[in-house]
Amino acid sequence: MSGDALLTHEDFEAAIRAVGAERYHDKHVFHQMLHGGKLNRGQVQAWALNRYCYQEAVPRKDAALMARTDDRELRREWIHRIHDHDGLGDEPGGIERWLILTDGLGLDRAMVISKKAALPATRFAVEAYVRFVTEQPLVVAVASSLTELFAPKIHRERIAGMLENYDFIGEDVMAYFRRRLTQAPRDADFALDYIKHHARTRAAQEACVDAVRFKCNVLWAQLDALHIAYVQGMVPPGAFVPA
């Protein structure tokens, strides 16, 4: 990434994918434990409860991005991301599918939705992502969504690993991940094409790569917090304590 010359589209994409190869959260020990059946029910509950904070924030950050742009075509494309999560008409949306997961794990739905039992570090990391999308240049904000390039692999691993390794996980609660197998590639393809054509300087390209790195750090920080609290046993005051 050194130098001032504009990267080719191929090299730009390769630089972004290299970030995922280095630091996407599928490499985190907590995820490896989750997919490998090494967590107990309470630890899986803690993961699902805290991850809800991220799921709930996604349509908020997408709405913030749309509010910033005069580009009608970008808004027309981006709005389906909000529908994917919040739902539209008879389609319940990803947040509802996530709540079916937390219901299936025996968590009180009102408690999950309130986010009051989530780890402070989870909430700080999630809101940092929303602020990033609100404050950074538009092309950089779009680039921060590109961890979706790496998401289908982790969803496939999660579906297979959790169904195989946990007798308290059934097919019905895996609906969120199955739907994202098609949604994430579609969203990533659009965002990748967008930044290739709108990051028009080397500095803008490097800022886009840094945005993907930032987003990976947001995801990694959430797992760090879960590992410290629910594997090492340092649960902060007021956070969820498994039965």
GROMACS .gro file of C-alpha atoms in nm:
model
  243
    1MET     CA    1   0.000   0.000   0.000
    2SER     CA    2   0.302   0.234  -0.016
    3GLY     CA    3   0.324   0.507  -0.279
    4ASP     CA    4   0.091   0.769  -0.427
    5ALA     CA    5  -0.024   0.607  -0.751
    6LEU     CA    6  -0.390   0.503  -0.770
    7LEU     CA    7  -0.433   0.129  -0.719
    8THR     CA    8  -0.594  -0.072  -0.994
    9HIS     CA    9  -0.938  -0.207  -0.909
   10GLU     CA   10  -0.784  -0.552  -0.872
   11ASP     CA   11  -0.510  -0.437  -0.634
   12PHE     CA   12  -0.759  -0.227  -0.437
   13GLU     CA   13  -0.984  -0.527  -0.385
   14ALA     CA   14  -0.686  -0.745  -0.296
   15ALA     CA   15  -0.580  -0.496  -0.028
   16ILE     CA   16  -0.929  -0.509   0.124
   17ARG     CA   17  -0.943  -0.887   0.117
   18ALA     CA   18  -0.600  -0.902   0.280
   19VAL     CA   19  -0.747  -0.724   0.583
   20GLY     CA   20  -1.004  -0.999   0.622
   21ALA     CA   21  -0.742  -1.269   0.582
   22GLU     CA   22  -0.544  -1.109   0.863
   23ARG     CA   23  -0.804  -1.001   1.117
   24TYR     CA   24  -1.163  -1.100   1.043
   25HIS     CA   25  -1.323  -1.225   1.362
   26ASP     CA   26  -1.357  -1.585   1.246
   27LYS     CA   27  -0.998  -1.613   1.372
   28HIS     CA   28  -1.086  -1.508   1.725
   29VAL     CA   29  -1.057  -1.779   1.989
   30PHE     CA   30  -1.411  -1.713   2.114
   31HIS     CA   31  -1.556  -1.782   1.770
   32GLN     CA   32  -1.347  -2.094   1.738
   33MET     CA   33  -1.484  -2.210   2.072
   34LEU     CA   34  -1.840  -2.123   1.967
   35HIS     CA   35  -1.825  -2.312   1.641
   36GLY     CA   36  -1.631  -2.601   1.790
   37GLY     CA   37  -1.882  -2.678   2.064
   38LYS     CA   38  -1.650  -2.564   2.343
   39LEU     CA   39  -1.893  -2.322   2.508
   40ASN     CA   40  -2.168  -2.405   2.755
   41ARG     CA   41  -2.528  -2.289   2.719
   42GLY     CA   42  -2.475  -1.979   2.934
   43GLN     CA   43  -2.177  -1.868   2.727
   44VAL     CA   44  -2.375  -1.911   2.404
   45GLN     CA   45  -2.659  -1.711   2.562
   46ALA     CA   46  -2.412  -1.433   2.647
   47TRP     CA   47  -2.285  -1.428   2.289
   48ALA     CA   48  -2.636  -1.408   2.140
   49LEU     CA   49  -2.750  -1.141   2.386
   50ASN     CA   50  -2.447  -0.920   2.322
   51ARG     CA   51  -2.453  -0.975   1.946
   52TYR     CA   52  -2.810  -0.842   1.944
   53CYS     CA   53  -2.665  -0.498   2.016
   54TYR     CA   54  -2.476  -0.515   1.688
   55GLN     CA   55  -2.773  -0.651   1.492
   56GLU     CA   56  -2.994  -0.373   1.625
   57ALA     CA   57  -2.740  -0.107   1.530
   58VAL     CA   58  -2.700  -0.215   1.167
   59PRO     CA   59  -3.019  -0.050   1.033
   60ARG     CA   60  -2.941   0.262   1.237
   61LYS     CA   61  -2.600   0.298   1.076
   62ASP     CA   62  -2.755   0.231   0.734
   63ALA     CA   63  -3.016   0.501   0.792
   64ALA     CA   64  -2.739   0.740   0.897
   65LEU     CA   65  -2.549   0.667   0.576
   66MET     CA   66  -2.858   0.723   0.361
   67ALA     CA   67  -2.934   1.053   0.534
   68ARG     CA   68  -2.596   1.188   0.427
   69THR     CA   69  -2.621   1.139   0.052
   70ASP     CA   70  -2.793   1.328  -0.228
   71ASP     CA   71  -2.734   1.028  -0.456
   72ARG     CA   72  -3.083   0.890  -0.515
   73GLU     CA   73  -2.955   0.572  -0.677
   74LEU     CA   74  -2.734   0.497  -0.377
   75ARG     CA   75  -3.030   0.545  -0.144
   76ARG     CA   76  -3.250   0.322  -0.362
   77GLU     CA   77  -2.991   0.045  -0.341
   78TRP     CA   78  -2.899   0.092   0.024
   79ILE     CA   79  -3.252   0.101   0.167
   80HIS     CA   80  -3.301  -0.273   0.123
   81ARG     CA   81  -3.036  -0.322   0.393
   82ILE     CA   82  -3.274  -0.158   0.640
   83HIS     CA   83  -3.559  -0.376   0.515
   84ASP     CA   84  -3.336  -0.683   0.549
   85HIS     CA   85  -3.289  -0.613   0.919
   86ASP     CA   86  -3.606  -0.429   1.027
   87GLY     CA   87  -3.838  -0.618   0.795
   88LEU     CA   88  -4.097  -0.493   0.546
   89GLY     CA   89  -4.457  -0.607   0.506
   90ASP     CA   90  -4.481  -0.980   0.570
   91GLU     CA   91  -4.101  -1.016   0.582
   92PRO     CA   92  -4.005  -1.011   0.953
   93GLY     CA   93  -3.640  -0.913   0.899
   94GLY     CA   94  -3.309  -1.013   1.047
   95ILE     CA   95  -3.361  -0.857   1.390
   96GLU     CA   96  -3.673  -1.065   1.442
   97ARG     CA   97  -3.485  -1.375   1.326
   98TRP     CA   98  -3.212  -1.295   1.578
   99LEU     CA   99  -3.473  -1.265   1.853
  100ILE     CA  100  -3.601  -1.611   1.755
  101LEU     CA  101  -3.247  -1.730   1.826
  102THR     CA  102  -3.236  -1.563   2.167
  103ASP     CA  103  -3.589  -1.692   2.242
  104GLY     CA  104  -3.470  -2.042   2.154
  105LEU     CA  105  -3.177  -2.006   2.391
  106GLY     CA  106  -3.418  -1.926   2.676
  107LEU     CA  107  -3.343  -1.555   2.707
  108ASP     CA  108  -3.615  -1.310   2.802
  109ARG     CA  109  -3.696  -1.110   2.488
  110ALA     CA  110  -3.763  -0.783   2.669
  111MET     CA  111  -3.429  -0.811   2.847
  112VAL     CA  112  -3.246  -0.872   2.519
  113ILE     CA  113  -3.417  -0.580   2.344
  114SER     CA  114  -3.342  -0.343   2.631
  115LYS     CA  115  -2.966  -0.413   2.591
  116LYS     CA  116  -2.928  -0.334   2.961
  117ALA     CA  117  -2.756  -0.667   3.034
  118ALA     CA  118  -2.507  -0.634   2.749
  119LEU     CA  119  -2.139  -0.580   2.822
  120PRO     CA  120  -2.033  -0.213   2.830
  121ALA     CA  121  -1.752  -0.289   2.584
  122THR     CA  122  -2.005  -0.438   2.341
  123ARG     CA  123  -2.217  -0.124   2.345
  124PHE     CA  124  -1.915   0.105   2.315
  125ALA     CA  125  -1.783  -0.088   2.013
  126VAL     CA  126  -2.121  -0.095   1.838
  127GLU     CA  127  -2.187   0.274   1.887
  128ALA     CA  128  -1.835   0.354   1.766
  129TYR     CA  129  -1.930   0.185   1.438
  130VAL     CA  130  -2.248   0.393   1.407
  131ARG     CA  131  -2.051   0.712   1.473
  132PHE     CA  132  -1.785   0.610   1.220
  133VAL     CA  133  -2.046   0.573   0.946
  134THR     CA  134  -2.203   0.904   1.047
  135GLU     CA  135  -1.879   1.104   1.053
  136GLN     CA  136  -1.642   0.961   0.792
  137PRO     CA  137  -1.646   1.055   0.420
  138LEU     CA  138  -1.927   0.874   0.241
  139VAL     CA  139  -1.705   0.640   0.038
  140VAL     CA  140  -1.521   0.542   0.357
  141ALA     CA  141  -1.850   0.482   0.536
  142VAL     CA  142  -1.959   0.253   0.252
  143ALA     CA  143  -1.626   0.069   0.268
  144SER     CA  144  -1.673  -0.009   0.636
  145SER     CA  145  -1.955  -0.248   0.541
  146LEU     CA  146  -1.717  -0.466   0.341
  147THR     CA  147  -1.656  -0.717   0.617
  148GLU     CA  148  -1.958  -0.871   0.443
  149LEU     CA  149  -1.711  -1.001   0.188
  150PHE     CA  150  -1.594  -1.245   0.454
  151ALA     CA  151  -1.928  -1.318   0.622
  152PRO     CA  152  -2.064  -1.617   0.421
  153LYS     CA  153  -1.775  -1.837   0.533
  154ILE     CA  154  -1.836  -1.765   0.901
  155HIS     CA  155  -2.211  -1.817   0.860
  156ARG     CA  156  -2.160  -2.157   0.699
  157GLU     CA  157  -1.919  -2.258   0.978
  158ARG     CA  158  -2.161  -2.133   1.241
  159ILE     CA  159  -2.461  -2.320   1.101
  160ALA     CA  160  -2.270  -2.648   1.073
  161GLY     CA  161  -2.077  -2.616   1.398
  162MET     CA  162  -2.364  -2.507   1.622
  163LEU     CA  163  -2.610  -2.763   1.488
  164GLU     CA  164  -2.354  -3.039   1.528
  165ASN     CA  165  -2.218  -2.946   1.867
  166TYR     CA  166  -2.506  -2.807   2.076
  167ASP     CA  167  -2.814  -3.013   2.160
  168PHE     CA  168  -2.995  -2.692   2.262
  169ILE     CA  169  -2.960  -2.543   1.911
  170GLY     CA  170  -3.217  -2.645   1.650
  171GLU     CA  171  -3.260  -2.575   1.281
  172ASP     CA  172  -3.537  -2.321   1.348
  173VAL     CA  173  -3.302  -2.075   1.523
  174MET     CA  174  -3.048  -2.081   1.241
  175ALA     CA  175  -3.277  -1.885   1.005
  176TYR     CA  176  -3.083  -1.559   1.047
  177PHE     CA  177  -2.757  -1.711   0.927
  178ARG     CA  178  -2.914  -1.898   0.636
  179ARG     CA  179  -3.071  -1.579   0.504
  180ARG     CA  180  -2.741  -1.389   0.529
  181LEU     CA  181  -2.576  -1.646   0.301
  182THR     CA  182  -2.749  -1.472   0.010
  183GLN     CA  183  -2.792  -1.120   0.146
  184ALA     CA  184  -2.430  -1.054   0.244
  185PRO     CA  185  -2.274  -1.134  -0.098
  186ARG     CA  186  -2.528  -0.913  -0.275
  187ASP     CA  187  -2.456  -0.622  -0.041
  188ALA     CA  188  -2.080  -0.672  -0.057
  189ASP     CA  189  -2.076  -0.681  -0.438
  190PHE     CA  190  -2.255  -0.346  -0.456
  191ALA     CA  191  -2.039  -0.178  -0.191
  192LEU     CA  192  -1.717  -0.307  -0.347
  193ASP     CA  193  -1.814  -0.178  -0.690
  194TYR     CA  194  -1.916   0.155  -0.537
  195ILE     CA  195  -1.584   0.222  -0.367
  196LYS     CA  196  -1.386   0.112  -0.671
  197HIS     CA  197  -1.553   0.387  -0.870
  198HIS     CA  198  -1.579   0.656  -0.600
  199ALA     CA  199  -1.244   0.631  -0.418
  200ARG     CA  200  -1.069   0.845  -0.676
  201THR     CA  201  -0.740   0.915  -0.499
  202ARG     CA  202  -0.481   0.690  -0.340
  203ALA     CA  203  -0.554   0.853  -0.005
  204ALA     CA  204  -0.924   0.770  -0.042
  205GLN     CA  205  -0.840   0.410  -0.132
  206GLU     CA  206  -0.617   0.375   0.173
  207ALA     CA  207  -0.891   0.527   0.391
  208CYS     CA  208  -1.132   0.264   0.257
  209VAL     CA  209  -0.890  -0.016   0.346
  210ASP     CA  210  -0.848   0.138   0.690
  211ALA     CA  211  -1.228   0.143   0.724
  212VAL     CA  212  -1.242  -0.233   0.673
  213ARG     CA  213  -0.964  -0.267   0.929
  214PHE     CA  214  -1.161  -0.049   1.171
  215LYS     CA  215  -1.474  -0.261   1.122
  216CYS     CA  216  -1.276  -0.579   1.185
  217ASN     CA  217  -1.151  -0.422   1.506
  218VAL     CA  218  -1.511  -0.343   1.609
  219LEU     CA  219  -1.606  -0.708   1.564
  220TRP     CA  220  -1.289  -0.834   1.734
  221ALA     CA  221  -1.336  -0.605   2.034
  222GLN     CA  222  -1.681  -0.749   2.097
  223LEU     CA  223  -1.536  -1.101   2.112
  224ASP     CA  224  -1.253  -0.986   2.337
  225ALA     CA  225  -1.516  -0.856   2.579
  226LEU     CA  226  -1.711  -1.183   2.567
  227HIS     CA  227  -1.398  -1.390   2.627
  228ILE     CA  228  -1.286  -1.179   2.922
  229ALA     CA  229  -1.632  -1.182   3.081
  230TYR     CA  230  -1.758  -1.534   3.010
  231VAL     CA  231  -1.448  -1.747   2.960
  232GLN     CA  232  -1.206  -1.579   3.199
  233GLY     CA  233  -1.490  -1.499   3.437
  234MET     CA  234  -1.462  -1.122   3.476
  235VAL     CA  235  -1.825  -1.022   3.426
  236PRO     CA  236  -1.869  -0.648   3.490
  237PRO     CA  237  -2.139  -0.521   3.727
  238GLY     CA  238  -2.486  -0.513   3.574
  239ALA     CA  239  -2.404  -0.744   3.284
  240PHE     CA  240  -2.577  -1.073   3.210
  241VAL     CA  241  -2.482  -1.356   3.443
  242PRO     CA  242  -2.570  -1.704   3.313
  243ALA     CA  243  -2.782  -1.919   3.541
   0.00000   0.00000   0.00000
